Amino acid sequence: MLLDRSREGPNPYRPLMGFIILALLVGVSGSFFTEANIPTWYAGLAKPDFNPPNWLFAPVWTALYIVMAVAAWRVWRITGLKSPELGLWGAQLVLNGLWTPLFFGAHLLLPA
């Protein structure tokens, strides 16, 4: 498929910033549920020995959300906003956003 540069406008990175901001907002919204639960509820869970340290989660998830946003932006440049691919990206972003309140907020491990 050819790249449709007509969507880019004068600043091709402005839409990229929109994708990044949207993805990071989903990630940041989860911190409202995690922060108070990490030293209390989460610390009490039985975790495997290979469980990463708590300080590693924030930078790794931030990087993942940014990479997901860049991928969505690249797809948008080819397919436009109303594509099945971006619909799936939006759906997974919603599911990511729901996971944190289910797991950390409501302590519902199986649904999460």
GROMACS .gro file of N, CA and C in nm:
model
  336
    1MET      N    1   0.084  -0.117   0.000
    1MET     CA    2   0.000   0.000   0.000
    1MET      C    3   0.089   0.124   0.000
    2LEU      N    4   0.052   0.222  -0.075
    2LEU     CA    5   0.129   0.347  -0.080
    2LEU      C    6   0.095   0.434   0.039
    3LEU      N    7   0.192   0.512   0.079
    3LEU     CA    8   0.173   0.603   0.191
    3LEU      C    9   0.096   0.726   0.144
    4ASP      N   10  -0.014   0.757   0.208
    4ASP     CA   11  -0.095   0.873   0.174
    4ASP      C   12  -0.051   0.990   0.260
    5ARG      N   13   0.032   1.076   0.204
    5ARG     CA   14   0.087   1.189   0.280
    5ARG      C   15  -0.010   1.307   0.287
    6SER      N   16  -0.128   1.294   0.224
    6SER     CA   17  -0.224   1.405   0.228
    6SER      C   18  -0.281   1.425   0.368
    7ARG      N   19  -0.271   1.325   0.455
    7ARG     CA   20  -0.322   1.337   0.592
    7ARG      C   21  -0.226   1.417   0.682
    8GLU      N   22  -0.103   1.431   0.640
    8GLU     CA   23  -0.001   1.486   0.729
    8GLU      C   24  -0.011   1.635   0.752
    9GLY      N   25  -0.053   1.711   0.657
    9GLY     CA   26  -0.061   1.855   0.673
    9GLY      C   27   0.077   1.918   0.684
   10PRO      N   28   0.084   2.043   0.734
   10PRO     CA   29   0.212   2.112   0.740
   10PRO      C   30   0.308   2.053   0.844
   11ASN      N   31   0.256   1.993   0.950
   11ASN     CA   32   0.341   1.933   1.053
   11ASN      C   33   0.307   1.784   1.062
   12PRO      N   34   0.388   1.698   0.999
   12PRO     CA   35   0.354   1.555   0.996
   12PRO      C   36   0.359   1.488   1.133
   13TYR      N   37   0.423   1.552   1.231
   13TYR     CA   38   0.436   1.489   1.362
   13TYR      C   39   0.327   1.532   1.461
   14ARG      N   40   0.245   1.626   1.423
   14ARG     CA   41   0.136   1.669   1.512
   14ARG      C   42   0.038   1.554   1.542
   15PRO      N   43  -0.005   1.478   1.440
   15PRO     CA   44  -0.091   1.363   1.470
   15PRO      C   45  -0.020   1.259   1.558
   16LEU      N   46   0.110   1.242   1.539
   16LEU     CA   47   0.186   1.151   1.623
   16LEU      C   48   0.176   1.192   1.769
   17MET      N   49   0.188   1.320   1.794
   17MET     CA   50   0.176   1.370   1.931
   17MET      C   51   0.037   1.339   1.988
   18GLY      N   52  -0.066   1.349   1.903
   18GLY     CA   53  -0.201   1.315   1.947
   18GLY      C   54  -0.213   1.169   1.987
   19PHE      N   55  -0.155   1.079   1.906
   19PHE     CA   56  -0.158   0.937   1.939
   19PHE      C   57  -0.082   0.911   2.069
   20ILE      N   58   0.034   0.976   2.085
   20ILE     CA   59   0.115   0.956   2.206
   20ILE      C   60   0.040   1.007   2.329
   21ILE      N   61  -0.018   1.126   2.318
   21ILE     CA   62  -0.091   1.182   2.433
   21ILE      C   63  -0.208   1.092   2.471
   22LEU      N   64  -0.283   1.044   2.372
   22LEU     CA   65  -0.397   0.957   2.401
   22LEU      C   66  -0.350   0.829   2.472
   23ALA      N   67  -0.246   0.767   2.419
   23ALA     CA   68  -0.197   0.642   2.480
   23ALA      C   69  -0.145   0.667   2.621
   24LEU      N   70  -0.070   0.776   2.640
   24LEU     CA   71  -0.015   0.804   2.772
   24LEU      C   72  -0.124   0.843   2.872
   25LEU      N   73  -0.230   0.905   2.825
   25LEU     CA   74  -0.342   0.935   2.916
   25LEU      C   75  -0.404   0.807   2.971
   26VAL      N   76  -0.414   0.707   2.886
   26VAL     CA   77  -0.466   0.578   2.933
   26VAL      C   78  -0.372   0.521   3.038
   27GLY      N   79  -0.242   0.528   3.011
   27GLY     CA   80  -0.145   0.477   3.107
   27GLY      C   81  -0.145   0.554   3.238
   28VAL      N   82  -0.150   0.686   3.229
   28VAL     CA   83  -0.149   0.769   3.350
   28VAL      C   84  -0.276   0.748   3.431
   29SER      N   85  -0.388   0.728   3.364
   29SER     CA   86  -0.513   0.708   3.438
   29SER      C   87  -0.504   0.585   3.528
   30GLY      N   88  -0.427   0.488   3.489
   30GLY     CA   89  -0.410   0.369   3.572
   30GLY      C   90  -0.336   0.395   3.701
   31SER      N   91  -0.253   0.499   3.703
   31SER     CA   92  -0.176   0.527   3.824
   31SER      C   93  -0.265   0.565   3.941
   32PHE      N   94  -0.384   0.614   3.913
   32PHE     CA   95  -0.477   0.647   4.022
   32PHE      C   96  -0.519   0.523   4.100
   33PHE      N   97  -0.516   0.408   4.033
   33PHE     CA   98  -0.555   0.283   4.097
   33PHE      C   99  -0.435   0.208   4.154
   34THR      N  100  -0.318   0.227   4.095
   34THR     CA  101  -0.202   0.147   4.135
   34THR      C  102  -0.128   0.204   4.255
   35GLU      N  103  -0.111   0.333   4.258
   35GLU     CA  104  -0.021   0.395   4.355
   35GLU      C  105  -0.046   0.351   4.499
   36ALA      N  106  -0.168   0.357   4.545
   36ALA     CA  107  -0.198   0.321   4.684
   36ALA      C  108  -0.194   0.171   4.706
   37ASN      N  109  -0.214   0.092   4.600
   37ASN     CA  110  -0.223  -0.053   4.615
   37ASN      C  111  -0.090  -0.125   4.605
   38ILE      N  112   0.012  -0.061   4.551
   38ILE     CA  113   0.141  -0.129   4.536
   38ILE      C  114   0.204  -0.163   4.671
   39PRO      N  115   0.217  -0.067   4.764
   39PRO     CA  116   0.282  -0.104   4.891
   39PRO      C  117   0.193  -0.187   4.983
   40THR      N  118   0.067  -0.198   4.953
   40THR     CA  119  -0.024  -0.270   5.043
   40THR      C  120  -0.071  -0.401   4.979
   41TRP      N  121  -0.174  -0.394   4.899
   41TRP     CA  122  -0.235  -0.514   4.841
   41TRP      C  123  -0.139  -0.589   4.750
   42TYR      N  124  -0.076  -0.520   4.656
   42TYR     CA  125   0.012  -0.585   4.558
   42TYR      C  126   0.133  -0.646   4.626
   43ALA      N  127   0.187  -0.579   4.727
   43ALA     CA  128   0.303  -0.632   4.799
   43ALA      C  129   0.271  -0.764   4.867
   44GLY      N  130   0.145  -0.784   4.904
   44GLY     CA  131   0.106  -0.907   4.972
   44GLY      C  132   0.075  -1.023   4.879
   45LEU      N  133   0.073  -1.001   4.750
   45LEU     CA  134   0.044  -1.111   4.656
   45LEU      C  135   0.164  -1.205   4.645
   46ALA      N  136   0.135  -1.332   4.626
   46ALA     CA  137   0.241  -1.430   4.601
   46ALA      C  138   0.283  -1.414   4.455
   47LYS      N  139   0.410  -1.378   4.434
   47LYS     CA  140   0.461  -1.354   4.300
   47LYS      C  141   0.580  -1.446   4.274
   48PRO      N  142   0.605  -1.481   4.149
   48PRO     CA  143   0.720  -1.568   4.119
   48PRO      C  144   0.852  -1.495   4.144
   49ASP      N  145   0.958  -1.572   4.155
   49ASP     CA  146   1.091  -1.515   4.181
   49ASP      C  147   1.137  -1.422   4.068
   50PHE      N  148   1.090  -1.448   3.946
   50PHE     CA  149   1.134  -1.366   3.832
   50PHE      C  150   1.050  -1.240   3.815
   51ASN      N  151   0.962  -1.211   3.909
   51ASN     CA  152   0.881  -1.089   3.903
   51ASN      C  153   0.975  -0.967   3.904
   52PRO      N  154   0.960  -0.876   3.807
   52PRO     CA  155   1.049  -0.760   3.804
   52PRO      C  156   1.026  -0.669   3.924
   53PRO      N  157   1.126  -0.588   3.958
   53PRO     CA  158   1.109  -0.494   4.069
   53PRO      C  159   1.005  -0.387   4.034
   54ASN      N  160   0.939  -0.334   4.135
   54ASN     CA  161   0.832  -0.237   4.113
   54ASN      C  162   0.877  -0.114   4.035
   55TRP      N  163   1.000  -0.067   4.058
   55TRP     CA  164   1.046   0.055   3.991
   55TRP      C  165   1.057   0.039   3.840
   56LEU      N  166   1.060  -0.085   3.792
   56LEU     CA  167   1.076  -0.110   3.648
   56LEU      C  168   0.947  -0.094   3.570
   57PHE      N  169   0.833  -0.108   3.636
   57PHE     CA  170   0.705  -0.108   3.565
   57PHE      C  171   0.674   0.026   3.497
   58ALA      N  172   0.692   0.136   3.566
   58ALA     CA  173   0.657   0.266   3.508
   58ALA      C  174   0.735   0.298   3.381
   59PRO      N  175   0.869   0.285   3.379
   59PRO     CA  176   0.939   0.316   3.253
   59PRO      C  177   0.907   0.218   3.141
   60VAL      N  178   0.889   0.091   3.175
   60VAL     CA  179   0.860  -0.007   3.070
   60VAL      C  180   0.722   0.017   3.011
   61TRP      N  181   0.621   0.041   3.095
   61TRP     CA  182   0.487   0.065   3.043
   61TRP      C  183   0.479   0.197   2.967
   62THR      N  184   0.553   0.297   3.012
   62THR     CA  185   0.557   0.423   2.938
   62THR      C  186   0.614   0.400   2.798
   63ALA      N  187   0.724   0.327   2.791
   63ALA     CA  188   0.784   0.296   2.661
   63ALA      C  189   0.687   0.216   2.574
   64LEU      N  190   0.618   0.119   2.634
   64LEU     CA  191   0.523   0.039   2.557
   64LEU      C  192   0.409   0.124   2.501
   65TYR      N  193   0.354   0.214   2.583
   65TYR     CA  194   0.246   0.300   2.535
   65TYR      C  195   0.295   0.392   2.423
   66ILE      N  196   0.417   0.441   2.433
   66ILE     CA  197   0.471   0.527   2.327
   66ILE      C  198   0.489   0.447   2.199
   67VAL      N  199   0.542   0.326   2.209
   67VAL     CA  200   0.561   0.242   2.091
   67VAL      C  201   0.426   0.206   2.029
   68MET      N  202   0.325   0.177   2.112
   68MET     CA  203   0.191   0.149   2.059
   68MET      C  204   0.136   0.271   1.985
   69ALA      N  205   0.162   0.391   2.038
   69ALA     CA  206   0.115   0.513   1.973
   69ALA      C  207   0.185   0.535   1.839
   70VAL      N  208   0.315   0.511   1.835
   70VAL     CA  209   0.389   0.526   1.709
   70VAL      C  210   0.337   0.426   1.606
   71ALA      N  211   0.310   0.304   1.648
   71ALA     CA  212   0.255   0.204   1.556
   71ALA      C  213   0.120   0.249   1.502
   72ALA      N  214   0.034   0.302   1.590
   72ALA     CA  215  -0.098   0.349   1.546
   72ALA      C  216  -0.084   0.465   1.448
   73TRP      N  217   0.007   0.556   1.476
   73TRP     CA  218   0.031   0.669   1.387
   73TRP      C  219   0.076   0.622   1.249
   74ARG      N  220   0.165   0.523   1.247
   74ARG     CA  221   0.214   0.470   1.120
   74ARG      C  222   0.101   0.404   1.041
   75VAL      N  223   0.014   0.333   1.111
   75VAL     CA  224  -0.102   0.272   1.044
   75VAL      C  225  -0.196   0.380   0.993
   76TRP      N  226  -0.221   0.482   1.075
   76TRP     CA  227  -0.308   0.593   1.036
   76TRP      C  228  -0.259   0.660   0.908
   77ARG      N  229  -0.129   0.675   0.895
   77ARG     CA  230  -0.073   0.740   0.776
   77ARG      C  231  -0.106   0.662   0.649
   78ILE      N  232  -0.128   0.532   0.662
   78ILE     CA  233  -0.157   0.448   0.545
   78ILE      C  234  -0.307   0.427   0.527
   79THR      N  235  -0.377   0.401   0.638
   79THR     CA  236  -0.517   0.357   0.626
   79THR      C  237  -0.619   0.465   0.658
   80GLY      N  238  -0.578   0.568   0.729
   80GLY     CA  239  -0.674   0.667   0.777
   80GLY      C  240  -0.730   0.624   0.911
   81LEU      N  241  -0.813   0.710   0.968
   81LEU     CA  242  -0.863   0.690   1.103
   81LEU      C  243  -0.969   0.581   1.111
   82LYS      N  244  -1.050   0.567   1.008
   82LYS     CA  245  -1.161   0.471   1.011
   82LYS      C  246  -1.119   0.341   0.942
   83SER      N  247  -1.025   0.271   1.007
   83SER     CA  248  -0.979   0.144   0.952
   83SER      C  249  -0.996   0.036   1.057
   84PRO      N  250  -1.009  -0.088   1.014
   84PRO     CA  251  -1.019  -0.197   1.111
   84PRO      C  252  -0.897  -0.204   1.202
   85GLU      N  253  -0.780  -0.173   1.145
   85GLU     CA  254  -0.657  -0.179   1.224
   85GLU      C  255  -0.659  -0.079   1.339
   86LEU      N  256  -0.700   0.043   1.312
   86LEU     CA  257  -0.707   0.143   1.419
   86LEU      C  258  -0.824   0.116   1.512
   87GLY      N  259  -0.928   0.052   1.463
   87GLY     CA  260  -1.036   0.009   1.550
   87GLY      C  261  -0.988  -0.093   1.652
   88LEU      N  262  -0.905  -0.186   1.606
   88LEU     CA  263  -0.847  -0.284   1.697
   88LEU      C  264  -0.750  -0.218   1.795
   89TRP      N  265  -0.673  -0.121   1.746
   89TRP     CA  266  -0.582  -0.048   1.835
   89TRP      C  267  -0.662   0.024   1.944
   90GLY      N  268  -0.770   0.088   1.904
   90GLY     CA  269  -0.855   0.156   2.002
   90GLY      C  270  -0.915   0.059   2.102
   91ALA      N  271  -0.957  -0.057   2.053
   91ALA     CA  272  -1.015  -0.158   2.142
   91ALA      C  273  -0.912  -0.207   2.243
   92GLN      N  274  -0.790  -0.232   2.198
   92GLN     CA  275  -0.688  -0.279   2.292
   92GLN      C  276  -0.649  -0.169   2.389
   93LEU      N  277  -0.657  -0.044   2.347
   93LEU     CA  278  -0.628   0.067   2.437
   93LEU      C  279  -0.736   0.075   2.546
   94VAL      N  280  -0.861   0.054   2.508
   94VAL     CA  281  -0.970   0.051   2.606
   94VAL      C  282  -0.950  -0.066   2.704
   95LEU      N  283  -0.915  -0.182   2.651
   95LEU     CA  284  -0.892  -0.298   2.738
   95LEU      C  285  -0.774  -0.274   2.832
   96ASN      N  286  -0.667  -0.212   2.781
   96ASN     CA  287  -0.555  -0.176   2.868
   96ASN      C  288  -0.601  -0.081   2.977
   97GLY      N  289  -0.686   0.014   2.939
   97GLY     CA  290  -0.736   0.110   3.037
   97GLY      C  291  -0.826   0.047   3.141
   98LEU      N  292  -0.898  -0.058   3.105
   98LEU     CA  293  -0.987  -0.126   3.200
   98LEU      C  294  -0.913  -0.224   3.290
   99TRP      N  295  -0.801  -0.276   3.243
   99TRP     CA  296  -0.728  -0.377   3.319
   99TRP      C  297  -0.682  -0.323   3.454
  100THR      N  298  -0.626  -0.205   3.457
  100THR     CA  299  -0.570  -0.152   3.581
  100THR      C  300  -0.675  -0.133   3.690
  101PRO      N  301  -0.790  -0.070   3.660
  101PRO     CA  302  -0.890  -0.060   3.767
  101PRO      C  303  -0.944  -0.196   3.812
  102LEU      N  304  -0.954  -0.290   3.718
  102LEU     CA  305  -0.999  -0.424   3.758
  102LEU      C  306  -0.898  -0.492   3.849
  103PHE      N  307  -0.771  -0.486   3.811
  103PHE     CA  308  -0.667  -0.557   3.886
  103PHE      C  309  -0.631  -0.484   4.015
  104PHE      N  310  -0.589  -0.359   4.003
  104PHE     CA  311  -0.543  -0.285   4.121
  104PHE      C  312  -0.654  -0.220   4.201
  105GLY      N  313  -0.759  -0.174   4.131
  105GLY     CA  314  -0.867  -0.106   4.201
  105GLY      C  315  -0.964  -0.200   4.267
  106ALA      N  316  -1.015  -0.296   4.192
  106ALA     CA  317  -1.117  -0.388   4.243
  106ALA      C  318  -1.059  -0.522   4.289
  107HIS      N  319  -0.929  -0.545   4.262
  107HIS     CA  320  -0.861  -0.669   4.300
  107HIS      C  321  -0.926  -0.791   4.237
  108LEU      N  322  -0.976  -0.774   4.116
  108LEU     CA  323  -1.038  -0.884   4.041
  108LEU      C  324  -0.936  -0.945   3.948
  109LEU      N  325  -0.861  -1.039   3.997
  109LEU     CA  326  -0.750  -1.097   3.921
  109LEU      C  327  -0.795  -1.173   3.797
  110LEU      N  328  -0.898  -1.255   3.808
  110LEU     CA  329  -0.941  -1.334   3.692
  110LEU      C  330  -0.997  -1.248   3.579
  111PRO      N  331  -1.089  -1.156   3.604
  111PRO     CA  332  -1.137  -1.072   3.494
  111PRO      C  333  -1.024  -0.985   3.434
  112ALA      N  334  -0.934  -0.940   3.519
  112ALA     CA  335  -0.824  -0.857   3.469
  112ALA      C  336  -0.734  -0.942   3.380
   0.00000   0.00000   0.00000
